[in-house]
């Protein structure tokens, strides 16, 4: 079965916030400037037609479309409705499951009503409490926290709306327990923690110290999450993945694992892109991400094939040489792609967070082993 099941579609090329760490606008890639600010209806229709063509040819009856940006809600309620309708109508009879990643500041009642109508699962970017969220500012430098909380409240009070969870970019300057508390107290069904983008060239000679600090941060975050029973209903995806993968050795998130083309990115002008997070590398990443095809001239099946070729040519699908012999190589596989990059060796480097990933996976295995031993002891005690 073809693994491609998700399209990340840029609904907007601009954003009403100016977060200081943004890979889209603050890392040196300026390609967004030449793209349409908002996706055109004809591009949305073509995406729907490509989904139908793909689904029928590979035997998939459903695909996921993630509305992304920039800030996708800059489209406004009416145009958002038209774009979502265009994709799902043209894709029919192949079903489209929509989700949307937003900064949360534009979740008005009319927009939430459109999202509910199309059954869009909404993820909101938030880095913790007001103090943790200090890097998520608008173009005047004003904090966005209060607006985001109001947006989440509007979403939650809209009948039929689906709150999918929170996306938090890790800030090692802040206490992990405080961040876990701040996020879980908002009762999201899921929390995604995002690794701060750090290439080898950016890390320089502080890399190892940063990786160790990162590992300690992640282990403390895991302990807080596990040890608070009231957080049991919140899935912190990467921690959940680390725990499971330390047992099954089959990870599911972008943080770990061999690269498969299970999703493609489509820009507002219909251009295909391999992985837009590679923009964190800077302007030179265009050659690693783009293969010169658009939704107009290339099917999804062919685009996935071109993307696989590009990934393979750049060595992004191979285990970095230095990872040979690592005890977690089958799980980690070198780590998240942007964190493997250096100008000198391309993607043939272990993750800049290597020591931290080792610590997290060891800690996950340790926690599970102790938990299993405790269960076994309880069992023996009960039988005795
Ligand atoms: S050496 Fe480090 S980056 Fe490489 S697989 Fe092992 S943990 Fe991952």
GROMACS .gro file of N, CA, C and O in nm, residues 190-303:
model
  456
  190UNK      N    1  -0.450   1.636   2.311
  190UNK     CA    2  -0.314   1.598   2.273
  190UNK      C    3  -0.221   1.720   2.279
  190UNK      O    4  -0.264   1.832   2.257
  191UNK      N    5  -0.095   1.694   2.309
  191UNK     CA    6   0.008   1.798   2.303
  191UNK      C    7   0.119   1.748   2.213
  191UNK      O    8   0.166   1.635   2.227
  192UNK      N    9   0.158   1.831   2.118
  192UNK     CA   10   0.274   1.801   2.036
  192UNK      C   11   0.387   1.890   2.082
  192UNK      O   12   0.372   2.013   2.085
  193UNK      N   13   0.499   1.830   2.119
  193UNK     CA   14   0.618   1.909   2.152
  193UNK      C   15   0.707   1.912   2.028
  193UNK      O   16   0.730   1.808   1.967
  194UNK      N   17   0.751   2.029   1.992
  194UNK     CA   18   0.834   2.045   1.872
  194UNK      C   19   0.978   2.071   1.914
  194UNK      O   20   1.003   2.160   1.996
  195UNK      N   21   1.069   1.993   1.858
  195UNK     CA   22   1.213   2.015   1.883
  195UNK      C   23   1.252   2.152   1.830
  195UNK      O   24   1.219   2.184   1.717
  196UNK      N   25   1.324   2.232   1.908
  196UNK     CA   26   1.372   2.358   1.850
  196UNK      C   27   1.465   2.324   1.733
  196UNK      O   28   1.548   2.233   1.745
  197UNK      N   29   1.450   2.393   1.621
  197UNK     CA   30   1.533   2.361   1.505
  197UNK      C   31   1.677   2.401   1.533
  197UNK      O   32   1.705   2.514   1.572
  198UNK      N   33   1.767   2.306   1.512
  198UNK     CA   34   1.908   2.332   1.541
  198UNK      C   35   1.995   2.249   1.447
  198UNK      O   36   2.007   2.127   1.465
  199UNK      N   37   2.053   2.314   1.348
  199UNK     CA   38   2.144   2.243   1.258
  199UNK      C   39   2.283   2.237   1.323
  199UNK      O   40   2.310   2.308   1.420
  200UNK      N   41   2.371   2.155   1.267
  200UNK     CA   42   2.507   2.144   1.322
  200UNK      C   43   2.582   2.276   1.308
  200UNK      O   44   2.657   2.315   1.398
  201UNK      N   45   2.559   2.346   1.196
  201UNK     CA   46   2.629   2.474   1.178
  201UNK      C   47   2.583   2.577   1.281
  201UNK      O   48   2.662   2.655   1.333
  202UNK      N   49   2.453   2.577   1.312
  202UNK     CA   50   2.401   2.673   1.411
  202UNK      C   51   2.445   2.635   1.552
  202UNK      O   52   2.471   2.721   1.635
  203UNK      N   53   2.456   2.504   1.579
  203UNK     CA   54   2.489   2.459   1.715
  203UNK      C   55   2.635   2.488   1.750
  203UNK      O   56   2.666   2.522   1.865
  204UNK      N   57   2.724   2.471   1.654
  204UNK     CA   58   2.866   2.497   1.678
  204UNK      C   59   2.921   2.413   1.793
  204UNK      O   60   2.878   2.299   1.814
  205UNK      N   61   3.011   2.468   1.871
  205UNK     CA   62   3.075   2.386   1.975
  205UNK      C   63   2.994   2.377   2.104
  205UNK      O   64   3.040   2.319   2.202
  206UNK      N   65   2.872   2.432   2.104
  206UNK     CA   66   2.786   2.412   2.222
  206UNK      C   67   2.689   2.295   2.199
  206UNK      O   68   2.602   2.269   2.283
  207UNK      N   69   2.703   2.226   2.086
  207UNK     CA   70   2.607   2.123   2.050
  207UNK      C   71   2.588   2.018   2.159
  207UNK      O   72   2.477   1.990   2.201
  208UNK      N   73   2.697   1.959   2.207
  208UNK     CA   74   2.685   1.848   2.301
  208UNK      C   75   2.620   1.893   2.432
  208UNK      O   76   2.534   1.823   2.486
  209UNK      N   77   2.659   2.010   2.479
  209UNK     CA   78   2.599   2.061   2.604
  209UNK      C   79   2.449   2.084   2.584
  209UNK      O   80   2.367   2.052   2.670
  210UNK      N   81   2.411   2.138   2.466
  210UNK     CA   82   2.268   2.161   2.438
  210UNK      C   83   2.193   2.028   2.432
  210UNK      O   84   2.083   2.015   2.486
  211UNK      N   85   2.256   1.929   2.368
  211UNK     CA   86   2.190   1.797   2.356
  211UNK      C   87   2.168   1.735   2.494
  211UNK      O   88   2.062   1.678   2.521
  212UNK      N   89   2.266   1.746   2.582
  212UNK     CA   90   2.251   1.689   2.717
  212UNK      C   91   2.141   1.762   2.796
  212UNK      O   92   2.060   1.700   2.864
  213UNK      N   93   2.140   1.893   2.779
  213UNK     CA   94   2.037   1.972   2.847
  213UNK      C   95   1.899   1.935   2.794
  213UNK      O   96   1.803   1.923   2.869
  214UNK      N   97   1.893   1.915   2.667
  214UNK     CA   98   1.768   1.876   2.602
  214UNK      C   99   1.718   1.741   2.657
  214UNK      O  100   1.601   1.723   2.688
  215UNK      N  101   1.812   1.646   2.672
  215UNK     CA  102   1.775   1.514   2.726
  215UNK      C  103   1.719   1.526   2.867
  215UNK      O  104   1.617   1.464   2.900
  216UNK      N  105   1.785   1.605   2.950
  216UNK     CA  106   1.737   1.622   3.088
  216UNK      C  107   1.599   1.685   3.089
  216UNK      O  108   1.510   1.646   3.164
  217UNK      N  109   1.580   1.783   3.000
  217UNK     CA  110   1.450   1.853   2.989
  217UNK      C  111   1.339   1.753   2.954
  217UNK      O  112   1.234   1.748   3.017
  218UNK      N  113   1.367   1.670   2.854
  218UNK     CA  114   1.265   1.576   2.807
  218UNK      C  115   1.232   1.471   2.914
  218UNK      O  116   1.115   1.434   2.931
  219UNK      N  117   1.334   1.422   2.984
  219UNK     CA  118   1.310   1.319   3.087
  219UNK      C  119   1.227   1.378   3.202
  219UNK      O  120   1.136   1.314   3.254
  220UNK      N  121   1.257   1.501   3.239
  220UNK     CA  122   1.179   1.566   3.345
  220UNK      C  123   1.035   1.591   3.299
  220UNK      O  124   0.940   1.574   3.376
  221UNK      N  125   1.019   1.628   3.172
  221UNK     CA  126   0.883   1.648   3.119
  221UNK      C  127   0.806   1.515   3.123
  221UNK      O  128   0.688   1.511   3.162
  222UNK      N  129   0.874   1.406   3.087
  222UNK     CA  130   0.808   1.275   3.089
  222UNK      C  131   0.766   1.238   3.231
  222UNK      O  132   0.652   1.193   3.254
  223UNK      N  133   0.856   1.259   3.327
  223UNK     CA  134   0.824   1.222   3.466
  223UNK      C  135   0.703   1.301   3.516
  223UNK      O  136   0.613   1.245   3.580
  224UNK      N  137   0.701   1.430   3.487
  224UNK     CA  138   0.588   1.513   3.533
  224UNK      C  139   0.456   1.461   3.472
  224UNK      O  140   0.356   1.447   3.541
  225UNK      N  141   0.461   1.434   3.346
  225UNK     CA  142   0.340   1.390   3.274
  225UNK      C  143   0.290   1.257   3.330
  225UNK      O  144   0.171   1.239   3.353
  226UNK      N  145   0.382   1.164   3.354
  226UNK     CA  146   0.341   1.031   3.401
  226UNK      C  147   0.294   1.036   3.547
  226UNK      O  148   0.198   0.970   3.585
  227UNK      N  149   0.361   1.119   3.627
  227UNK     CA  150   0.336   1.113   3.771
  227UNK      C  151   0.214   1.193   3.816
  227UNK      O  152   0.174   1.184   3.930
  228UNK      N  153   0.156   1.271   3.727
  228UNK     CA  154   0.033   1.343   3.762
  228UNK      C  155  -0.088   1.269   3.704
  228UNK      O  156  -0.110   1.273   3.583
  229UNK      N  157  -0.164   1.198   3.787
  229UNK     CA  158  -0.275   1.118   3.734
  229UNK      C  159  -0.377   1.202   3.657
  229UNK      O  160  -0.440   1.154   3.562
  230UNK      N  161  -0.389   1.330   3.694
  230UNK     CA  162  -0.488   1.415   3.625
  230UNK      C  163  -0.448   1.446   3.480
  230UNK      O  164  -0.529   1.497   3.403
  231UNK      N  165  -0.323   1.413   3.442
  231UNK     CA  166  -0.281   1.438   3.303
  231UNK      C  167  -0.300   1.313   3.215
  231UNK      O  168  -0.260   1.313   3.098
  232UNK      N  169  -0.361   1.209   3.272
  232UNK     CA  170  -0.371   1.082   3.198
  232UNK      C  171  -0.454   1.097   3.071
  232UNK      O  172  -0.436   1.020   2.976
  233UNK      N  173  -0.543   1.197   3.069
  233UNK     CA  174  -0.628   1.211   2.949
  233UNK      C  175  -0.560   1.294   2.840
  233UNK      O  176  -0.617   1.316   2.734
  234UNK      N  177  -0.441   1.347   2.869
  234UNK     CA  178  -0.369   1.427   2.770
  234UNK      C  179  -0.259   1.340   2.711
  234UNK      O  180  -0.174   1.288   2.784
  235UNK      N  181  -0.261   1.323   2.580
  235UNK     CA  182  -0.154   1.246   2.516
  235UNK      C  183  -0.044   1.342   2.473
  235UNK      O  184  -0.067   1.428   2.387
  236UNK      N  185   0.074   1.332   2.534
  236UNK     CA  186   0.189   1.412   2.485
  236UNK      C  187   0.259   1.322   2.384
  236UNK      O  188   0.327   1.225   2.420
  237UNK      N  189   0.237   1.354   2.258
  237UNK     CA  190   0.264   1.257   2.153
  237UNK      C  191   0.408   1.204   2.150
  237UNK      O  192   0.429   1.084   2.143
  238UNK      N  193   0.507   1.294   2.159
  238UNK     CA  194   0.644   1.246   2.146
  238UNK      C  195   0.686   1.161   2.266
  238UNK      O  196   0.762   1.065   2.252
  239UNK      N  197   0.632   1.193   2.384
  239UNK     CA  198   0.665   1.114   2.502
  239UNK      C  199   0.597   0.977   2.493
  239UNK      O  200   0.657   0.874   2.526
  240UNK      N  201   0.474   0.980   2.449
  240UNK     CA  202   0.400   0.855   2.427
  240UNK      C  203   0.474   0.770   2.323
  240UNK      O  204   0.490   0.649   2.341
  241UNK      N  205   0.522   0.836   2.218
  241UNK     CA  206   0.593   0.765   2.111
  241UNK      C  207   0.724   0.705   2.164
  241UNK      O  208   0.759   0.591   2.133
  242UNK      N  209   0.796   0.783   2.245
  242UNK     CA  210   0.924   0.734   2.300
  242UNK      C  211   0.899   0.613   2.390
  242UNK      O  212   0.971   0.513   2.382
  243UNK      N  213   0.795   0.619   2.472
  243UNK     CA  214   0.764   0.505   2.560
  243UNK      C  215   0.729   0.381   2.478
  243UNK      O  216   0.783   0.273   2.501
  244UNK      N  217   0.638   0.399   2.383
  244UNK     CA  218   0.597   0.284   2.302
  244UNK      C  219   0.713   0.228   2.221
  244UNK      O  220   0.734   0.108   2.214
  245UNK      N  221   0.788   0.322   2.156
  245UNK     CA  222   0.894   0.277   2.066
  245UNK      C  223   1.009   0.212   2.143
  245UNK      O  224   1.078   0.126   2.087
  246UNK      N  225   1.026   0.249   2.271
  246UNK     CA  226   1.132   0.184   2.348
  246UNK      C  227   1.097   0.036   2.371
  246UNK      O  228   1.182  -0.046   2.399
  247UNK      N  229   0.970   0.004   2.355
  247UNK     CA  230   0.923  -0.135   2.369
  247UNK      C  231   0.908  -0.202   2.232
  247UNK      O  232   0.963  -0.309   2.208
  248UNK      N  233   0.835  -0.133   2.142
  248UNK     CA  234   0.803  -0.195   2.012
  248UNK      C  235   0.913  -0.173   1.908
  248UNK      O  236   0.918  -0.243   1.808
  249UNK      N  237   0.996  -0.073   1.929
  249UNK     CA  238   1.101  -0.030   1.836
  249UNK      C  239   1.040   0.019   1.705
  249UNK      O  240   1.105   0.017   1.601
  250UNK      N  241   0.914   0.064   1.710
  250UNK     CA  242   0.848   0.117   1.589
  250UNK      C  243   0.790   0.254   1.619
  250UNK      O  244   0.674   0.267   1.659
  251UNK      N  245   0.871   0.360   1.598
  251UNK     CA  246   0.822   0.496   1.628
  251UNK      C  247   0.723   0.547   1.524
  251UNK      O  248   0.717   0.495   1.414
  252UNK      N  249   0.647   0.650   1.565
  252UNK     CA  250   0.545   0.704   1.474
  252UNK      C  251   0.562   0.852   1.444
  252UNK      O  252   0.504   0.903   1.350
  253UNK      N  253   0.636   0.925   1.526
  253UNK     CA  254   0.646   1.070   1.504
  253UNK      C  255   0.767   1.104   1.418
  253UNK      O  256   0.856   1.021   1.396
  254UNK      N  257   0.773   1.230   1.377
  254UNK     CA  258   0.882   1.283   1.295
  254UNK      C  259   1.017   1.286   1.369
  254UNK      O  260   1.120   1.299   1.307
  255UNK      N  261   1.009   1.279   1.501
  255UNK     CA  262   1.131   1.291   1.582
  255UNK      C  263   1.226   1.176   1.557
  255UNK      O  264   1.346   1.189   1.567
  256UNK      N  265   1.168   1.058   1.533
  256UNK     CA  266   1.249   0.937   1.520
  256UNK      C  267   1.211   0.866   1.391
  256UNK      O  268   1.111   0.895   1.329
  257UNK      N  269   1.294   0.768   1.361
  257UNK     CA  270   1.253   0.671   1.260
  257UNK      C  271   1.301   0.697   1.120
  257UNK      O  272   1.332   0.810   1.085
  258UNK      N  273   1.309   0.591   1.041
  258UNK     CA  274   1.348   0.606   0.902
  258UNK      C  275   1.245   0.689   0.828
  258UNK      O  276   1.125   0.686   0.862
  259UNK      N  277   1.288   0.767   0.733
  259UNK     CA  278   1.196   0.856   0.661
  259UNK      C  279   1.118   0.779   0.554
  259UNK      O  280   1.175   0.709   0.474
  260UNK      N  281   0.988   0.793   0.559
  260UNK     CA  282   0.901   0.743   0.452
  260UNK      C  283   0.823   0.864   0.401
  260UNK      O  284   0.797   0.956   0.476
  261UNK      N  285   0.783   0.860   0.275
  261UNK     CA  286   0.704   0.972   0.224
  261UNK      C  287   0.556   0.942   0.255
  261UNK      O  288   0.485   0.883   0.174
  262UNK      N  289   0.513   0.978   0.375
  262UNK     CA  290   0.373   0.957   0.411
  262UNK      C  291   0.294   1.088   0.395
  262UNK      O  292   0.173   1.089   0.404
  263UNK      N  293   0.366   1.198   0.378
  263UNK     CA  294   0.296   1.325   0.353
  263UNK      C  295   0.376   1.411   0.257
  263UNK      O  296   0.498   1.396   0.242
  264UNK      N  297   0.304   1.501   0.189
  264UNK     CA  298   0.366   1.597   0.097
  264UNK      C  299   0.316   1.735   0.137
  264UNK      O  300   0.204   1.750   0.185
  265UNK      N  301   0.398   1.835   0.112
  265UNK     CA  302   0.358   1.974   0.137
  265UNK      C  303   0.321   2.038   0.004
  265UNK      O  304   0.389   2.013  -0.097
  266UNK      N  305   0.212   2.115   0.002
  266UNK     CA  306   0.173   2.188  -0.120
  266UNK      C  307   0.163   2.337  -0.084
  266UNK      O  308   0.088   2.375   0.007
  267UNK      N  309   0.240   2.419  -0.154
  267UNK     CA  310   0.243   2.564  -0.126
  267UNK      C  311   0.117   2.632  -0.183
  267UNK      O  312   0.042   2.571  -0.260
  268UNK      N  313   0.096   2.760  -0.152
  268UNK     CA  314  -0.027   2.828  -0.197
  268UNK      C  315  -0.038   2.837  -0.349
  268UNK      O  316  -0.147   2.853  -0.403
  269UNK      N  317   0.077   2.829  -0.419
  269UNK     CA  318   0.072   2.834  -0.566
  269UNK      C  319   0.062   2.694  -0.628
  269UNK      O  320   0.071   2.678  -0.749
  270UNK      N  321   0.048   2.593  -0.543
  270UNK     CA  322   0.033   2.456  -0.594
  270UNK      C  323   0.166   2.382  -0.611
  270UNK      O  324   0.168   2.268  -0.656
  271UNK      N  325   0.278   2.445  -0.573
  271UNK     CA  326   0.409   2.378  -0.584
  271UNK      C  327   0.422   2.270  -0.477
  271UNK      O  328   0.386   2.292  -0.362
  272UNK      N  329   0.478   2.155  -0.517
  272UNK     CA  330   0.506   2.051  -0.418
  272UNK      C  331   0.636   2.084  -0.344
  272UNK      O  332   0.730   2.139  -0.401
  273UNK      N  333   0.642   2.042  -0.219
  273UNK     CA  334   0.759   2.063  -0.135
  273UNK      C  335   0.774   1.936  -0.051
  273UNK      O  336   0.676   1.878  -0.006
  274UNK      N  337   0.898   1.894  -0.033
  274UNK     CA  338   0.923   1.769   0.040
  274UNK      C  339   0.893   1.784   0.190
  274UNK      O  340   0.818   1.706   0.248
  275UNK      N  341   0.952   1.881   0.252
  275UNK     CA  342   0.937   1.900   0.397
  275UNK      C  343   0.968   2.045   0.428
  275UNK      O  344   1.084   2.085   0.427
  276UNK      N  345   0.865   2.124   0.454
  276UNK     CA  346   0.892   2.268   0.466
  276UNK      C  347   0.971   2.304   0.591
  276UNK      O  348   1.031   2.410   0.599
  277UNK      N  349   0.978   2.211   0.689
  277UNK     CA  350   1.060   2.241   0.808
  277UNK      C  351   1.209   2.249   0.774
  277UNK      O  352   1.287   2.302   0.852
  278UNK      N  353   1.246   2.197   0.657
  278UNK     CA  354   1.386   2.212   0.614
  278UNK      C  355   1.419   2.358   0.586
  278UNK      O  356   1.537   2.394   0.572
  279UNK      N  357   1.319   2.444   0.580
  279UNK     CA  358   1.344   2.588   0.565
  279UNK      C  359   1.429   2.639   0.682
  279UNK      O  360   1.493   2.744   0.672
  280UNK      N  361   1.427   2.565   0.793
  280UNK     CA  362   1.509   2.603   0.909
  280UNK      C  363   1.657   2.608   0.872
  280UNK      O  364   1.736   2.675   0.939
  281UNK      N  365   1.695   2.536   0.767
  281UNK     CA  366   1.835   2.534   0.724
  281UNK      C  367   1.873   2.666   0.658
  281UNK      O  368   1.989   2.707   0.659
  282UNK      N  369   1.775   2.736   0.601
  282UNK     CA  370   1.801   2.865   0.537
  282UNK      C  371   1.767   2.861   0.389
  282UNK      O  372   1.707   2.764   0.339
  283UNK      N  373   1.807   2.969   0.319
  283UNK     CA  374   1.768   2.984   0.178
  283UNK      C  375   1.816   2.868   0.092
  283UNK      O  376   1.749   2.829  -0.004
  284UNK      N  377   1.929   2.809   0.127
  284UNK     CA  378   1.986   2.702   0.044
  284UNK      C  379   1.903   2.573   0.050
  284UNK      O  380   1.928   2.478  -0.025
  285UNK      N  381   1.804   2.567   0.140
  285UNK     CA  382   1.726   2.444   0.154
  285UNK      C  383   1.635   2.420   0.034
  285UNK      O  384   1.585   2.309   0.018
  286UNK      N  385   1.613   2.523  -0.051
  286UNK     CA  386   1.520   2.505  -0.163
  286UNK      C  387   1.559   2.385  -0.248
  286UNK      O  388   1.472   2.306  -0.289
  287UNK      N  389   1.688   2.365  -0.271
  287UNK     CA  390   1.733   2.254  -0.355
  287UNK      C  391   1.710   2.118  -0.288
  287UNK      O  392   1.704   2.016  -0.355
  288UNK      N  393   1.697   2.117  -0.156
  288UNK     CA  394   1.673   1.990  -0.086
  288UNK      C  395   1.524   1.959  -0.078
  288UNK      O  396   1.484   1.846  -0.051
  289UNK      N  397   1.440   2.063  -0.094
  289UNK     CA  398   1.296   2.046  -0.069
  289UNK      C  399   1.214   2.036  -0.196
  289UNK      O  400   1.111   1.970  -0.199
  290UNK      N  401   1.259   2.108  -0.299
  290UNK     CA  402   1.171   2.124  -0.416
  290UNK      C  403   1.222   2.044  -0.535
  290UNK      O  404   1.342   2.032  -0.555
  291UNK      N  405   1.125   1.991  -0.611
  291UNK     CA  406   1.164   1.916  -0.730
  291UNK      C  407   1.093   1.969  -0.854
  291UNK      O  408   1.076   1.899  -0.953
  292UNK      N  409   1.049   2.095  -0.847
  292UNK     CA  410   1.001   2.165  -0.965
  292UNK      C  411   0.870   2.115  -1.023
  292UNK      O  412   0.846   2.127  -1.143
  293UNK      N  413   0.785   2.056  -0.941
  293UNK     CA  414   0.654   2.008  -0.991
  293UNK      C  415   0.542   2.077  -0.915
  293UNK      O  416   0.560   2.116  -0.799
  294UNK      N  417   0.428   2.088  -0.981
  294UNK     CA  418   0.312   2.148  -0.916
  294UNK      C  419   0.192   2.055  -0.927
  294UNK      O  420   0.193   1.959  -1.004
  295UNK      N  421   0.091   2.090  -0.850
  295UNK     CA  422  -0.032   2.012  -0.848
  295UNK      C  423  -0.099   2.011  -0.987
  295UNK      O  424  -0.175   1.922  -1.020
  296UNK      N  425  -0.064   2.108  -1.070
  296UNK     CA  426  -0.124   2.116  -1.204
  296UNK      C  427  -0.061   2.016  -1.301
  296UNK      O  428  -0.127   1.960  -1.385
  297UNK      N  429   0.073   1.995  -1.286
  297UNK     CA  430   0.140   1.912  -1.387
  297UNK      C  431   0.185   1.776  -1.336
  297UNK      O  432   0.249   1.700  -1.409
  298UNK      N  433   0.152   1.742  -1.213
  298UNK     CA  434   0.208   1.618  -1.158
  298UNK      C  435   0.109   1.553  -1.060
  298UNK      O  436   0.055   1.620  -0.971
  299UNK      N  437   0.087   1.423  -1.076
  299UNK     CA  438  -0.005   1.352  -0.985
  299UNK      C  439   0.060   1.335  -0.848
  299UNK      O  440   0.182   1.348  -0.834
  300UNK      N  441  -0.020   1.302  -0.748
  300UNK     CA  442   0.034   1.280  -0.614
  300UNK      C  443   0.128   1.160  -0.613
  300UNK      O  444   0.231   1.160  -0.545
  301UNK      N  445   0.092   1.058  -0.689
  301UNK     CA  446   0.174   0.938  -0.693
  301UNK      C  447   0.315   0.970  -0.747
  301UNK      O  448   0.415   0.928  -0.691
  302UNK      N  449   0.318   1.046  -0.859
  302UNK     CA  450   0.448   1.082  -0.918
  302UNK      C  451   0.524   1.176  -0.825
  302UNK      O  452   0.646   1.166  -0.810
  303UNK      N  453   0.451   1.270  -0.762
  303UNK     CA  454   0.517   1.364  -0.672
  303UNK      C  455   0.584   1.290  -0.556
  303UNK      O  456   0.697   1.320  -0.517
   0.00000   0.00000   0.00000
